[in-house]
Amino acid sequence: MDMVQLEEEGIGYRDLSKALVLTEIGPKRDPATLKLFLSNMERLLHAKAHGVRVIGSSTLALCHLASGAADAYYQFGLHCWDLAAATVIIREAGGIVMDTSGGPLDLMSCRVVAAGTREMATLIARALQTINYGRDDEK
């Protein structure tokens, strides 16, 4: 069952209280970055997200989203080569991929929010604090 079918059946894609949100820690593990990472998880939980999970693989998390097994995904530090194919797969499944600022996706920005609907992606993006990983085109 893909995202379009799930949305037509009204399964939780607009309601954060029913949403399973996936993320990954990212490559930086310094105290300041970890504090921001944990703060973002806490913000989503305070916003009443059903659950926030780190499953250990951004590729697997993005595939879970595209298949309908998860409702949203966000990450800071994900490189363009990790995100390009997943973006196509998610969009073909009917999902939304955008920048964590809520604007259009910039593959070089090393930050992403993806969800089954624009409403869900926007809810997630609004809750997040930015973790700066620089840009892939400046490295």
Short mmCIF file of N, CA, C and O in Angstrom, two decimals:
data_model
loop_
_atom_site.label_atom_id
_atom_site.label_comp_id
_atom_site.label_asym_id
_atom_site.label_seq_id
_atom_site.Cartn_x
_atom_site.Cartn_y
_atom_site.Cartn_z
N MET A 1 0.84 -1.17 0.00
CA MET A 1 0.00 0.00 0.00
C MET A 1 0.89 1.24 0.00
O MET A 1 1.75 1.38 0.85
N ASP A 2 0.70 2.14 -0.96
CA ASP A 2 1.56 3.32 -1.03
C ASP A 2 0.92 4.51 -0.29
O ASP A 2 -0.18 4.41 0.24
N MET A 3 1.63 5.63 -0.27
CA MET A 3 1.16 6.79 0.48
C MET A 3 -0.17 7.32 -0.03
O MET A 3 -1.01 7.73 0.77
N VAL A 4 -0.39 7.30 -1.34
CA VAL A 4 -1.64 7.82 -1.89
C VAL A 4 -2.80 6.98 -1.39
O VAL A 4 -3.83 7.50 -0.95
N GLN A 5 -2.67 5.65 -1.39
CA GLN A 5 -3.73 4.78 -0.88
C GLN A 5 -3.96 5.03 0.61
O GLN A 5 -5.10 5.08 1.05
N LEU A 6 -2.90 5.16 1.36
CA LEU A 6 -3.04 5.41 2.79
C LEU A 6 -3.75 6.73 3.04
O LEU A 6 -4.62 6.82 3.90
N GLU A 7 -3.39 7.76 2.29
CA GLU A 7 -4.01 9.07 2.45
C GLU A 7 -5.49 8.99 2.11
O GLU A 7 -6.33 9.55 2.80
N GLU A 8 -5.84 8.28 1.03
CA GLU A 8 -7.24 8.15 0.65
C GLU A 8 -8.04 7.44 1.73
O GLU A 8 -9.22 7.71 1.92
N GLU A 9 -7.40 6.53 2.44
CA GLU A 9 -8.08 5.81 3.52
C GLU A 9 -8.04 6.58 4.83
O GLU A 9 -8.55 6.10 5.84
N GLY A 10 -7.42 7.76 4.83
CA GLY A 10 -7.41 8.61 6.01
C GLY A 10 -6.50 8.14 7.13
O GLY A 10 -6.77 8.39 8.30
N ILE A 11 -5.45 7.46 6.83
CA ILE A 11 -4.56 6.94 7.86
C ILE A 11 -3.53 7.99 8.24
O ILE A 11 -2.56 8.21 7.53
N GLY A 12 -3.76 8.67 9.33
CA GLY A 12 -2.87 9.50 10.10
C GLY A 12 -1.83 10.42 9.47
O GLY A 12 -1.00 10.88 10.19
N TYR A 13 -1.85 10.70 8.19
CA TYR A 13 -0.78 11.50 7.62
C TYR A 13 -0.88 12.99 7.93
O TYR A 13 0.05 13.72 7.75
N ARG A 14 -2.02 13.45 8.43
CA ARG A 14 -2.17 14.87 8.76
C ARG A 14 -2.14 15.11 10.26
O ARG A 14 -2.12 16.23 10.70
N ASP A 15 -2.20 14.05 11.04
CA ASP A 15 -2.33 14.15 12.49
C ASP A 15 -1.03 13.73 13.16
O ASP A 15 -0.70 12.55 13.20
N LEU A 16 -0.31 14.70 13.71
CA LEU A 16 0.98 14.42 14.33
C LEU A 16 0.85 13.45 15.50
O LEU A 16 1.76 12.66 15.75
N SER A 17 -0.29 13.43 16.16
CA SER A 17 -0.46 12.52 17.31
C SER A 17 -0.52 11.06 16.88
O SER A 17 -0.42 10.17 17.72
N LYS A 18 -0.68 10.81 15.59
CA LYS A 18 -0.69 9.44 15.07
C LYS A 18 0.55 9.14 14.24
O LYS A 18 0.65 8.08 13.64
N ALA A 19 1.49 10.07 14.20
CA ALA A 19 2.63 9.99 13.29
C ALA A 19 3.85 9.31 13.90
O ALA A 19 4.25 9.64 15.02
N LEU A 20 4.42 8.41 13.13
CA LEU A 20 5.73 7.86 13.44
C LEU A 20 6.75 8.65 12.63
O LEU A 20 6.71 8.65 11.41
N VAL A 21 7.62 9.35 13.33
CA VAL A 21 8.62 10.21 12.70
C VAL A 21 9.97 9.54 12.84
O VAL A 21 10.38 9.16 13.94
N LEU A 22 10.67 9.40 11.73
CA LEU A 22 12.00 8.80 11.73
C LEU A 22 13.06 9.86 11.52
O LEU A 22 12.83 10.88 10.86
N THR A 23 14.24 9.62 12.07
CA THR A 23 15.37 10.53 11.90
C THR A 23 16.66 9.73 12.08
O THR A 23 16.62 8.55 12.41
N GLU A 24 17.77 10.36 11.88
CA GLU A 24 19.09 9.80 12.15
C GLU A 24 19.92 10.86 12.85
O GLU A 24 19.69 12.06 12.68
N ILE A 25 20.88 10.43 13.62
CA ILE A 25 21.68 11.35 14.42
C ILE A 25 22.57 12.22 13.54
O ILE A 25 22.76 13.39 13.82
N GLY A 26 23.11 11.70 12.48
CA GLY A 26 24.02 12.47 11.64
C GLY A 26 25.46 12.24 12.07
O GLY A 26 25.72 11.66 13.12
N PRO A 27 26.40 12.71 11.28
CA PRO A 27 27.81 12.39 11.54
C PRO A 27 28.47 13.16 12.67
O PRO A 27 29.44 12.69 13.25
N LYS A 28 27.96 14.34 13.03
CA LYS A 28 28.59 15.12 14.11
C LYS A 28 28.11 14.60 15.46
O LYS A 28 26.92 14.43 15.67
N ARG A 29 29.04 14.40 16.37
CA ARG A 29 28.69 13.91 17.70
C ARG A 29 29.24 14.80 18.80
O ARG A 29 29.33 14.39 19.95
N ASP A 30 29.58 16.05 18.48
CA ASP A 30 30.07 16.96 19.51
C ASP A 30 28.91 17.34 20.43
O ASP A 30 27.74 17.21 20.06
N PRO A 31 29.19 17.78 21.65
CA PRO A 31 28.13 18.06 22.63
C PRO A 31 27.07 19.05 22.14
O PRO A 31 25.88 18.85 22.38
N ALA A 32 27.46 20.11 21.47
CA ALA A 32 26.49 21.11 21.01
C ALA A 32 25.53 20.53 19.97
O ALA A 32 24.32 20.78 20.00
N THR A 33 26.06 19.74 19.03
CA THR A 33 25.23 19.13 18.00
C THR A 33 24.29 18.10 18.61
O THR A 33 23.10 18.04 18.27
N LEU A 34 24.80 17.27 19.52
CA LEU A 34 23.95 16.28 20.18
C LEU A 34 22.83 16.95 20.98
O LEU A 34 21.70 16.46 21.01
N LYS A 35 23.15 18.08 21.60
CA LYS A 35 22.13 18.81 22.36
C LYS A 35 21.01 19.29 21.43
O LYS A 35 19.83 19.16 21.76
N LEU A 36 21.36 19.83 20.27
CA LEU A 36 20.35 20.25 19.29
C LEU A 36 19.56 19.06 18.76
O LEU A 36 18.33 19.14 18.61
N PHE A 37 20.24 17.95 18.47
CA PHE A 37 19.56 16.75 17.98
C PHE A 37 18.51 16.28 18.99
O PHE A 37 17.36 16.04 18.64
N LEU A 38 18.90 16.17 20.26
CA LEU A 38 17.97 15.71 21.30
C LEU A 38 16.86 16.73 21.53
O LEU A 38 15.71 16.37 21.79
N SER A 39 17.18 18.00 21.42
CA SER A 39 16.17 19.05 21.55
C SER A 39 15.11 18.93 20.45
O SER A 39 13.93 19.13 20.71
N ASN A 40 15.54 18.60 19.24
CA ASN A 40 14.57 18.43 18.14
C ASN A 40 13.64 17.24 18.42
O ASN A 40 12.43 17.33 18.18
N MET A 41 14.19 16.16 18.92
CA MET A 41 13.34 15.01 19.27
C MET A 41 12.34 15.42 20.36
O MET A 41 11.16 15.09 20.29
N GLU A 42 12.83 16.13 21.36
CA GLU A 42 11.98 16.57 22.46
C GLU A 42 10.87 17.51 21.95
O GLU A 42 9.72 17.40 22.37
N ARG A 43 11.21 18.41 21.04
CA ARG A 43 10.21 19.33 20.48
C ARG A 43 9.08 18.56 19.78
O ARG A 43 7.91 18.91 19.92
N LEU A 44 9.45 17.53 19.02
CA LEU A 44 8.43 16.74 18.33
C LEU A 44 7.57 15.96 19.32
O LEU A 44 6.35 15.85 19.15
N LEU A 45 8.18 15.44 20.36
CA LEU A 45 7.40 14.73 21.37
C LEU A 45 6.48 15.67 22.14
O LEU A 45 5.33 15.33 22.43
N HIS A 46 6.95 16.90 22.43
CA HIS A 46 6.08 17.89 23.08
C HIS A 46 4.96 18.34 22.16
O HIS A 46 3.88 18.72 22.63
N ALA A 47 5.20 18.28 20.84
CA ALA A 47 4.16 18.61 19.86
C ALA A 47 3.19 17.45 19.68
O ALA A 47 2.31 17.49 18.83
N LYS A 48 3.37 16.40 20.46
CA LYS A 48 2.48 15.24 20.53
C LYS A 48 2.66 14.23 19.39
O LYS A 48 1.74 13.50 19.06
N ALA A 49 3.87 14.19 18.79
CA ALA A 49 4.13 13.12 17.82
C ALA A 49 3.96 11.78 18.52
O ALA A 49 4.35 11.62 19.67
N HIS A 50 3.37 10.83 17.84
CA HIS A 50 3.15 9.50 18.42
C HIS A 50 4.48 8.85 18.81
O HIS A 50 4.61 8.27 19.87
N GLY A 51 5.48 8.97 17.91
CA GLY A 51 6.79 8.40 18.20
C GLY A 51 7.85 8.99 17.31
O GLY A 51 7.58 9.43 16.20
N VAL A 52 9.06 9.05 17.84
CA VAL A 52 10.23 9.49 17.08
C VAL A 52 11.25 8.38 17.20
O VAL A 52 11.58 7.96 18.31
N ARG A 53 11.75 7.88 16.07
CA ARG A 53 12.65 6.73 16.08
C ARG A 53 13.91 7.00 15.29
O ARG A 53 13.89 7.65 14.26
N VAL A 54 15.01 6.47 15.77
CA VAL A 54 16.28 6.41 15.05
C VAL A 54 16.49 4.94 14.73
O VAL A 54 16.66 4.13 15.65
N ILE A 55 16.43 4.57 13.45
CA ILE A 55 16.52 3.14 13.11
C ILE A 55 17.90 2.74 12.59
O ILE A 55 18.12 1.57 12.32
N GLY A 56 18.81 3.70 12.42
CA GLY A 56 20.19 3.37 12.10
C GLY A 56 20.57 3.47 10.64
O GLY A 56 21.73 3.27 10.30
N SER A 57 19.63 3.79 9.77
CA SER A 57 19.94 3.90 8.35
C SER A 57 19.01 4.92 7.70
O SER A 57 17.78 4.72 7.68
N SER A 58 19.58 5.99 7.17
CA SER A 58 18.75 6.98 6.50
C SER A 58 18.06 6.40 5.27
O SER A 58 16.90 6.70 5.00
N THR A 59 18.76 5.53 4.54
CA THR A 59 18.17 4.92 3.35
C THR A 59 16.96 4.07 3.73
O THR A 59 15.90 4.17 3.10
N LEU A 60 17.09 3.25 4.76
CA LEU A 60 15.98 2.43 5.21
C LEU A 60 14.84 3.29 5.72
O LEU A 60 13.66 3.03 5.42
N ALA A 61 15.15 4.34 6.47
CA ALA A 61 14.11 5.24 6.98
C ALA A 61 13.34 5.88 5.84
O ALA A 61 12.10 5.95 5.87
N LEU A 62 14.03 6.35 4.82
CA LEU A 62 13.37 6.98 3.67
C LEU A 62 12.52 5.98 2.90
O LEU A 62 11.44 6.31 2.42
N CYS A 63 12.98 4.75 2.81
CA CYS A 63 12.18 3.70 2.15
C CYS A 63 10.95 3.35 2.98
O CYS A 63 9.88 3.10 2.43
N HIS A 64 11.08 3.35 4.31
CA HIS A 64 9.92 3.14 5.17
C HIS A 64 8.88 4.23 4.91
O HIS A 64 7.68 3.95 4.84
N LEU A 65 9.33 5.46 4.80
CA LEU A 65 8.43 6.55 4.51
C LEU A 65 7.72 6.34 3.17
O LEU A 65 6.50 6.44 3.08
N ALA A 66 8.48 6.03 2.14
CA ALA A 66 7.90 5.85 0.81
C ALA A 66 6.90 4.70 0.78
O ALA A 66 5.91 4.75 0.04
N SER A 67 7.13 3.67 1.59
CA SER A 67 6.23 2.51 1.59
C SER A 67 5.01 2.71 2.48
O SER A 67 4.08 1.89 2.45
N GLY A 68 5.00 3.77 3.29
CA GLY A 68 3.88 4.01 4.18
C GLY A 68 4.08 3.44 5.57
O GLY A 68 3.20 3.52 6.42
N ALA A 69 5.24 2.85 5.85
CA ALA A 69 5.52 2.28 7.17
C ALA A 69 5.87 3.35 8.20
O ALA A 69 5.90 3.07 9.39
N ALA A 70 6.15 4.55 7.76
CA ALA A 70 6.40 5.70 8.64
C ALA A 70 5.71 6.91 8.02
O ALA A 70 5.40 6.91 6.82
N ASP A 71 5.49 7.93 8.83
CA ASP A 71 4.73 9.09 8.38
C ASP A 71 5.59 10.29 8.00
O ASP A 71 5.16 11.13 7.22
N ALA A 72 6.78 10.38 8.60
CA ALA A 72 7.64 11.53 8.33
C ALA A 72 9.09 11.18 8.62
O ALA A 72 9.38 10.20 9.32
N TYR A 73 9.97 11.99 8.08
CA TYR A 73 11.41 11.80 8.25
C TYR A 73 12.05 13.19 8.23
O TYR A 73 11.64 14.06 7.47
N TYR A 74 13.07 13.38 9.05
CA TYR A 74 13.88 14.59 8.96
C TYR A 74 15.32 14.24 9.31
O TYR A 74 15.57 13.27 10.02
N GLN A 75 16.23 15.01 8.75
CA GLN A 75 17.63 14.84 9.12
C GLN A 75 18.44 16.05 8.72
O GLN A 75 18.18 16.70 7.71
N PHE A 76 19.45 16.33 9.53
CA PHE A 76 20.47 17.31 9.22
C PHE A 76 21.76 16.53 9.03
O PHE A 76 22.06 15.63 9.82
N GLY A 77 22.50 16.83 7.98
CA GLY A 77 23.76 16.14 7.73
C GLY A 77 23.66 15.06 6.66
O GLY A 77 24.63 14.35 6.42
N LEU A 78 22.52 14.92 6.03
CA LEU A 78 22.34 13.93 4.97
C LEU A 78 22.85 14.52 3.66
O LEU A 78 22.42 15.60 3.25
N HIS A 79 23.78 13.85 3.02
CA HIS A 79 24.41 14.37 1.80
C HIS A 79 23.53 14.17 0.57
O HIS A 79 22.66 13.31 0.54
N CYS A 80 23.82 14.98 -0.45
CA CYS A 80 23.02 14.94 -1.68
C CYS A 80 23.02 13.55 -2.31
O CYS A 80 21.99 13.11 -2.82
N TRP A 81 24.12 12.84 -2.26
CA TRP A 81 24.17 11.51 -2.86
C TRP A 81 23.33 10.50 -2.09
O TRP A 81 22.93 9.48 -2.62
N ASP A 82 23.06 10.79 -0.82
CA ASP A 82 22.19 9.92 -0.02
C ASP A 82 20.72 10.23 -0.28
O ASP A 82 19.87 9.37 -0.07
N LEU A 83 20.43 11.42 -0.69
CA LEU A 83 19.07 11.90 -0.77
C LEU A 83 18.47 11.92 -2.17
O LEU A 83 17.25 11.82 -2.31
N ALA A 84 19.29 12.02 -3.19
CA ALA A 84 18.77 12.22 -4.55
C ALA A 84 17.80 11.13 -5.00
O ALA A 84 16.67 11.41 -5.41
N ALA A 85 18.19 9.87 -4.92
CA ALA A 85 17.32 8.78 -5.37
C ALA A 85 16.11 8.64 -4.46
O ALA A 85 14.98 8.41 -4.93
N ALA A 86 16.30 8.81 -3.16
CA ALA A 86 15.19 8.69 -2.22
C ALA A 86 14.13 9.76 -2.49
O ALA A 86 12.94 9.50 -2.34
N THR A 87 14.57 10.94 -2.89
CA THR A 87 13.62 12.01 -3.21
C THR A 87 12.71 11.59 -4.35
O THR A 87 11.49 11.78 -4.29
N VAL A 88 13.27 11.00 -5.38
CA VAL A 88 12.46 10.53 -6.51
C VAL A 88 11.48 9.45 -6.04
O VAL A 88 10.29 9.49 -6.36
N ILE A 89 11.97 8.49 -5.26
CA ILE A 89 11.12 7.39 -4.79
C ILE A 89 9.97 7.93 -3.94
O ILE A 89 8.81 7.53 -4.13
N ILE A 90 10.25 8.83 -3.01
CA ILE A 90 9.20 9.38 -2.14
C ILE A 90 8.19 10.18 -2.95
O ILE A 90 6.98 10.04 -2.77
N ARG A 91 8.66 11.01 -3.86
CA ARG A 91 7.73 11.80 -4.67
C ARG A 91 6.89 10.92 -5.59
O ARG A 91 5.70 11.18 -5.78
N GLU A 92 7.48 9.89 -6.14
CA GLU A 92 6.71 8.95 -6.98
C GLU A 92 5.65 8.21 -6.17
O GLU A 92 4.61 7.84 -6.69
N ALA A 93 5.91 8.01 -4.88
CA ALA A 93 4.94 7.34 -4.00
C ALA A 93 3.87 8.32 -3.50
O ALA A 93 2.95 7.92 -2.80
N GLY A 94 3.99 9.59 -3.88
CA GLY A 94 3.00 10.59 -3.50
C GLY A 94 3.39 11.44 -2.32
O GLY A 94 2.58 12.22 -1.82
N GLY A 95 4.63 11.32 -1.85
CA GLY A 95 5.08 12.07 -0.68
C GLY A 95 5.67 13.42 -1.03
O GLY A 95 5.81 13.79 -2.19
N ILE A 96 6.02 14.14 0.00
CA ILE A 96 6.59 15.49 -0.10
C ILE A 96 8.00 15.46 0.46
O ILE A 96 8.24 14.88 1.52
N VAL A 97 8.92 16.12 -0.22
CA VAL A 97 10.29 16.28 0.27
C VAL A 97 10.61 17.76 0.20
O VAL A 97 10.43 18.39 -0.85
N MET A 98 11.05 18.33 1.33
CA MET A 98 11.31 19.77 1.38
C MET A 98 12.50 20.07 2.29
O MET A 98 13.01 19.18 2.97
N ASP A 99 12.88 21.31 2.31
CA ASP A 99 13.93 21.79 3.20
C ASP A 99 13.38 21.90 4.62
O ASP A 99 12.17 22.11 4.80
N THR A 100 14.22 21.78 5.61
CA THR A 100 13.76 21.91 7.00
C THR A 100 13.24 23.31 7.33
O THR A 100 12.58 23.48 8.33
N SER A 101 13.53 24.28 6.47
CA SER A 101 12.99 25.63 6.66
C SER A 101 11.53 25.71 6.21
O SER A 101 10.87 26.70 6.45
N GLY A 102 11.05 24.65 5.53
CA GLY A 102 9.71 24.65 4.98
C GLY A 102 9.66 25.03 3.51
O GLY A 102 8.62 24.95 2.87
N GLY A 103 10.80 25.45 2.98
CA GLY A 103 10.88 25.83 1.57
C GLY A 103 11.19 24.63 0.70
O GLY A 103 11.26 23.49 1.16
N PRO A 104 11.41 24.89 -0.59
CA PRO A 104 11.75 23.81 -1.52
C PRO A 104 13.04 23.10 -1.13
O PRO A 104 13.94 23.72 -0.54
N LEU A 105 13.13 21.84 -1.46
CA LEU A 105 14.33 21.06 -1.18
C LEU A 105 15.52 21.62 -1.94
O LEU A 105 15.43 21.90 -3.13
N ASP A 106 16.62 21.78 -1.25
CA ASP A 106 17.90 22.13 -1.84
C ASP A 106 18.82 20.94 -1.55
O ASP A 106 19.25 20.75 -0.42
N LEU A 107 19.07 20.12 -2.56
CA LEU A 107 19.86 18.90 -2.35
C LEU A 107 21.22 19.15 -1.74
O LEU A 107 21.79 18.28 -1.10
N MET A 108 21.77 20.32 -1.94
CA MET A 108 23.10 20.63 -1.43
C MET A 108 23.12 21.12 0.01
O MET A 108 24.18 21.25 0.62
N SER A 109 21.96 21.34 0.62
CA SER A 109 21.88 21.96 1.95
C SER A 109 22.15 21.01 3.11
O SER A 109 22.30 21.47 4.24
N CYS A 110 22.19 19.71 2.85
CA CYS A 110 22.42 18.70 3.91
C CYS A 110 21.33 18.71 4.97
O CYS A 110 21.57 18.42 6.14
N ARG A 111 20.10 19.04 4.56
CA ARG A 111 18.97 19.00 5.50
C ARG A 111 17.69 18.69 4.72
O ARG A 111 17.51 19.15 3.59
N VAL A 112 16.80 17.92 5.38
CA VAL A 112 15.60 17.46 4.68
C VAL A 112 14.48 17.13 5.65
O VAL A 112 14.72 16.70 6.77
N VAL A 113 13.27 17.37 5.20
CA VAL A 113 12.05 16.87 5.83
C VAL A 113 11.27 16.19 4.71
O VAL A 113 11.13 16.74 3.62
N ALA A 114 10.77 15.00 4.99
CA ALA A 114 9.92 14.29 4.03
C ALA A 114 8.73 13.73 4.78
O ALA A 114 8.84 13.35 5.95
N ALA A 115 7.58 13.70 4.11
CA ALA A 115 6.37 13.19 4.76
C ALA A 115 5.35 12.78 3.70
O ALA A 115 5.53 13.04 2.51
N GLY A 116 4.29 12.17 4.17
CA GLY A 116 3.22 11.74 3.28
C GLY A 116 2.40 12.88 2.73
O GLY A 116 1.83 12.77 1.66
N THR A 117 2.32 13.98 3.47
CA THR A 117 1.57 15.16 3.02
C THR A 117 2.38 16.42 3.29
O THR A 117 3.24 16.45 4.16
N ARG A 118 2.03 17.47 2.58
CA ARG A 118 2.67 18.76 2.81
C ARG A 118 2.37 19.26 4.23
O ARG A 118 3.23 19.83 4.89
N GLU A 119 1.15 19.02 4.70
CA GLU A 119 0.79 19.46 6.05
C GLU A 119 1.69 18.82 7.10
O GLU A 119 2.16 19.50 8.01
N MET A 120 1.92 17.51 6.98
CA MET A 120 2.76 16.82 7.95
C MET A 120 4.20 17.32 7.85
O MET A 120 4.84 17.58 8.87
N ALA A 121 4.72 17.48 6.63
CA ALA A 121 6.08 17.97 6.45
C ALA A 121 6.24 19.36 7.05
O ALA A 121 7.24 19.66 7.71
N THR A 122 5.24 20.21 6.87
CA THR A 122 5.29 21.57 7.41
C THR A 122 5.25 21.55 8.94
O THR A 122 5.98 22.31 9.59
N LEU A 123 4.42 20.69 9.52
CA LEU A 123 4.39 20.56 10.99
C LEU A 123 5.76 20.18 11.53
O LEU A 123 6.23 20.75 12.52
N ILE A 124 6.39 19.22 10.89
CA ILE A 124 7.72 18.76 11.33
C ILE A 124 8.74 19.90 11.18
O ILE A 124 9.49 20.20 12.10
N ALA A 125 8.75 20.53 10.01
CA ALA A 125 9.72 21.60 9.75
C ALA A 125 9.59 22.73 10.76
O ALA A 125 10.60 23.27 11.24
N ARG A 126 8.38 23.09 11.12
CA ARG A 126 8.16 24.19 12.08
C ARG A 126 8.69 23.87 13.47
O ARG A 126 9.03 24.77 14.24
N ALA A 127 8.73 22.58 13.81
CA ALA A 127 9.16 22.18 15.15
C ALA A 127 10.67 22.13 15.31
O ALA A 127 11.17 22.13 16.42
N LEU A 128 11.41 22.09 14.20
CA LEU A 128 12.84 21.83 14.25
C LEU A 128 13.71 23.07 14.43
O LEU A 128 13.40 24.14 13.90
N GLN A 129 14.81 22.89 15.14
CA GLN A 129 15.90 23.86 15.18
C GLN A 129 16.96 23.38 14.20
O GLN A 129 17.27 22.19 14.16
N THR A 130 17.55 24.28 13.46
CA THR A 130 18.54 23.90 12.45
C THR A 130 19.87 23.47 13.08
O THR A 130 20.36 24.11 14.00
N ILE A 131 20.39 22.38 12.56
CA ILE A 131 21.74 21.94 12.89
C ILE A 131 22.56 22.18 11.63
O ILE A 131 22.26 21.62 10.59
N ASN A 132 23.58 23.02 11.73
CA ASN A 132 24.33 23.43 10.54
C ASN A 132 25.43 22.43 10.20
O ASN A 132 26.36 22.23 10.96
N TYR A 133 25.29 21.81 9.04
CA TYR A 133 26.31 20.91 8.51
C TYR A 133 27.00 21.49 7.29
O TYR A 133 27.76 20.80 6.64
N GLY A 134 26.73 22.74 6.97
CA GLY A 134 27.29 23.31 5.75
C GLY A 134 26.54 22.80 4.53
O GLY A 134 25.47 22.22 4.64
N ARG A 135 27.15 23.00 3.39
CA ARG A 135 26.55 22.60 2.12
C ARG A 135 27.48 21.64 1.39
O ARG A 135 28.69 21.77 1.47
N ASP A 136 26.90 20.73 0.64
CA ASP A 136 27.73 19.79 -0.14
C ASP A 136 28.48 20.48 -1.26
O ASP A 136 29.56 20.04 -1.64
N ASP A 137 27.95 21.57 -1.79
CA ASP A 137 28.63 22.26 -2.89
C ASP A 137 29.68 23.25 -2.42
O ASP A 137 30.30 23.93 -3.22
N GLU A 138 29.94 23.29 -1.10
CA GLU A 138 30.99 24.15 -0.56
C GLU A 138 32.08 23.35 0.12
O GLU A 138 32.93 23.90 0.81
N LYS A 139 32.07 22.05 -0.04
CA LYS A 139 33.06 21.19 0.63
C LYS A 139 34.12 20.74 -0.32
O LYS A 139 33.99 20.67 -1.47
#
